[in-house]
Coordinates of N, CA and C in Angstrom, one line a residue:
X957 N 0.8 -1.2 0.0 CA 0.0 0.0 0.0 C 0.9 1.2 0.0
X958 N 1.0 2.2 -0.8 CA 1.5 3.7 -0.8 C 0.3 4.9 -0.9
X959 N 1.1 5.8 -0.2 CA 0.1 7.0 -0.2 C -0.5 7.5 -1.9
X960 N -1.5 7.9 -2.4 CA -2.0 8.1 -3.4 C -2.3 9.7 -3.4
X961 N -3.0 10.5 -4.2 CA -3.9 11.4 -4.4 C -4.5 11.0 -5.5
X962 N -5.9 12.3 -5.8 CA -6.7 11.9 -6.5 C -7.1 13.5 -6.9
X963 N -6.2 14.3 -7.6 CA -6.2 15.8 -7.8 C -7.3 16.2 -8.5
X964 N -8.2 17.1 -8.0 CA -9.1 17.9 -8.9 C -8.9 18.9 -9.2
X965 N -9.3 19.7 -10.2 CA -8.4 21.1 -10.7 C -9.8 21.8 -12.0
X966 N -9.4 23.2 -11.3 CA -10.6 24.1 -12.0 C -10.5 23.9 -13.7
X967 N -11.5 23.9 -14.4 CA -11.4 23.8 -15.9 C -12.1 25.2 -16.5
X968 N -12.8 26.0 -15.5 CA -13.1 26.9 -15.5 C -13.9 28.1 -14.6
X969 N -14.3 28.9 -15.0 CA -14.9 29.9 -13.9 C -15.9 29.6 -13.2
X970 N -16.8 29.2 -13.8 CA -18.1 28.5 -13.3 C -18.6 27.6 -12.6
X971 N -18.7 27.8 -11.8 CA -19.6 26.5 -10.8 C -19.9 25.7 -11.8
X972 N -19.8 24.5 -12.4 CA -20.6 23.5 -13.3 C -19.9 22.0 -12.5
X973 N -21.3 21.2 -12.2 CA -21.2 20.4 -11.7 C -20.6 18.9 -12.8
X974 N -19.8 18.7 -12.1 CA -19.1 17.6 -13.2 C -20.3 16.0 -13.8
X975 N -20.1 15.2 -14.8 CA -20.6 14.3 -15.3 C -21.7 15.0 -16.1
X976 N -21.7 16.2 -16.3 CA -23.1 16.4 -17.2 C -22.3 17.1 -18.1
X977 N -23.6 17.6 -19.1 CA -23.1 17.7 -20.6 C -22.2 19.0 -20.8
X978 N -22.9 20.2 -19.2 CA -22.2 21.3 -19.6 C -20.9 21.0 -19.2
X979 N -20.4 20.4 -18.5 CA -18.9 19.9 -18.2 C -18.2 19.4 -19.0
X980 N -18.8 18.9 -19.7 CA -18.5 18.0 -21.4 C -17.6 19.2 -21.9
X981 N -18.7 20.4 -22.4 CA -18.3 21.0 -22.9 C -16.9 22.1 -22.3
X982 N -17.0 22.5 -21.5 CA -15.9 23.0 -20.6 C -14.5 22.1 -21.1
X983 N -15.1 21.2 -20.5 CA -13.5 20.6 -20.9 C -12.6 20.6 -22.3
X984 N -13.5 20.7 -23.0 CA -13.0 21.6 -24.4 C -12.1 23.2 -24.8
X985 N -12.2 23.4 -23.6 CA -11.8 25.0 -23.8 C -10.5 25.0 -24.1
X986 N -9.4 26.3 -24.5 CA -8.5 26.1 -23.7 C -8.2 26.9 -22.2
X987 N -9.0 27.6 -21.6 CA -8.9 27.3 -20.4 C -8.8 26.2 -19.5
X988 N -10.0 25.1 -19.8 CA -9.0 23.5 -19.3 C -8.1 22.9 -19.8
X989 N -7.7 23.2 -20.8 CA -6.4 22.7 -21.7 C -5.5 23.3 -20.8
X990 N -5.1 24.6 -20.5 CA -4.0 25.0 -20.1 C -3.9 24.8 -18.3
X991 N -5.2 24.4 -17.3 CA -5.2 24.2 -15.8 C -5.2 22.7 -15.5
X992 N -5.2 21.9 -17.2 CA -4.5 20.2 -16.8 C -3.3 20.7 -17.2
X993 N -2.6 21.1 -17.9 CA -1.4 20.9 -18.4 C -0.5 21.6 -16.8
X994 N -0.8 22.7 -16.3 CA -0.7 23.4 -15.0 C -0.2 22.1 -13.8
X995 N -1.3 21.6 -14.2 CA -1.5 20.3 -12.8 C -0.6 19.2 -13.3
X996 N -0.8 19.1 -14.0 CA 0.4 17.5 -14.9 C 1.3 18.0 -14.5
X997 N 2.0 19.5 -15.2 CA 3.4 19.6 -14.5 C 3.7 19.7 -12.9
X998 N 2.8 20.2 -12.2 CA 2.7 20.2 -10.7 C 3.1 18.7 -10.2
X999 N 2.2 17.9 -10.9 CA 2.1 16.1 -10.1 C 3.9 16.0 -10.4
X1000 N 3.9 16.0 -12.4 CA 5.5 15.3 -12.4 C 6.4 15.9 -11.6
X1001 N 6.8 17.5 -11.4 CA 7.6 18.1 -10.6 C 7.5 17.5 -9.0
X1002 N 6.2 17.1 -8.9 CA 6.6 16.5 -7.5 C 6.9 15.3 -7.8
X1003 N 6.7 14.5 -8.5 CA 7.6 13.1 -8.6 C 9.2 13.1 -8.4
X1004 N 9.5 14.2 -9.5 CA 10.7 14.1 -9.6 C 11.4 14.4 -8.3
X1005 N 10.9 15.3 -7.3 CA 11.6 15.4 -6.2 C 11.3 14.5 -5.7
X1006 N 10.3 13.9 -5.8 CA 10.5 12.6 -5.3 C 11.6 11.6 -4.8
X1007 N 11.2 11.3 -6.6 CA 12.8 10.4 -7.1 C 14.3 11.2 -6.8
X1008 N 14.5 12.1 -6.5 CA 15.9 12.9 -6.0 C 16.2 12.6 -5.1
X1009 N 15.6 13.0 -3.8 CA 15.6 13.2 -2.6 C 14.8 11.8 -1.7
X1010 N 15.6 11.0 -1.5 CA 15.6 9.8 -0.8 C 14.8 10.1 0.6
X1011 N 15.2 11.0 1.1 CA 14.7 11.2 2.7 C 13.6 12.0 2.4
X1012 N 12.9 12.5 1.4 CA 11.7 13.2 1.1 C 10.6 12.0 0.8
X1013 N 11.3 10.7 0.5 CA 10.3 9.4 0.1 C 10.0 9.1 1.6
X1014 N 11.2 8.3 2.5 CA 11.2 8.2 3.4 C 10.1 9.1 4.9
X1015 N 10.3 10.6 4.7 CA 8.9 11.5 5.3 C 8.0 10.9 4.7
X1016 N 7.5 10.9 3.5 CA 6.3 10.5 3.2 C 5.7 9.3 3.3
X1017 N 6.5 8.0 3.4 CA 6.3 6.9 3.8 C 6.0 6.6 5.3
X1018 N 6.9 7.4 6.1 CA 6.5 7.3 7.5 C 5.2 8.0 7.7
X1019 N 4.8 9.5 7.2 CA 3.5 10.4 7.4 C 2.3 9.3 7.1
X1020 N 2.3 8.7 6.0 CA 1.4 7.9 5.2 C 1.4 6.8 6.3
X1021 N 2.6 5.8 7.1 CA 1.8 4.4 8.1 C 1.4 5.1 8.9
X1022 N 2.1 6.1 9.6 CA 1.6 6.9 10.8 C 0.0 7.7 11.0
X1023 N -0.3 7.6 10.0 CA -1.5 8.4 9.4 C -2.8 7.2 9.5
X1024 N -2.1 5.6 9.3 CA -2.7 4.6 9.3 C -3.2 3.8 10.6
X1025 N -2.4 4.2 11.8 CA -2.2 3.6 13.2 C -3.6 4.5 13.7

C-alpha cells in the first residue's frame, strides 16, 4: 500500500457540476487545456523530487503508516 492522491483542478470559472453535458463542454476549452497541463506539471515536478531526494520518500512513507495507526 502507498500513499496516493486523487487531484481535482478548475477547468473553468463556473460552478458547473461535473458528469453532465455542460462539463462535457468546458473541458473543451482552452482554459481547461492550459489548468490540466498546470496540474500535470505540478504532479511530475513533484515526482521528480521525489525520485531525487531519498529522505523526502522516506517523510512520506512514514506520514502515510503513521497516518494509518
Amino acid at each position: 500500500v502507498v500513499p496516493t492522491i486523487h487531484p481535482y483542478f478548475g477547468i473553468c470559472k463556473e460552478d458547473i457540476a461535473a458528469h453532465t453535458a455542460e462539463f462535457a463542454e468546458a473541458t473543451k476549452t482552452e482554459e481547461a487545456y492550459q489548468s490540466m497541463l498546470q496540474t500535470i506539471q505540478a504532479l511530475v515536478l513533484t515526482a521528480v523530487e521525489i525520485q531525487k531526494d531519498s529522505s523526502l520518500l522516506q517523510r512520506i512513507r512514514k506520514e502515510f503508516l503513521d497516518a494509518k495507526k
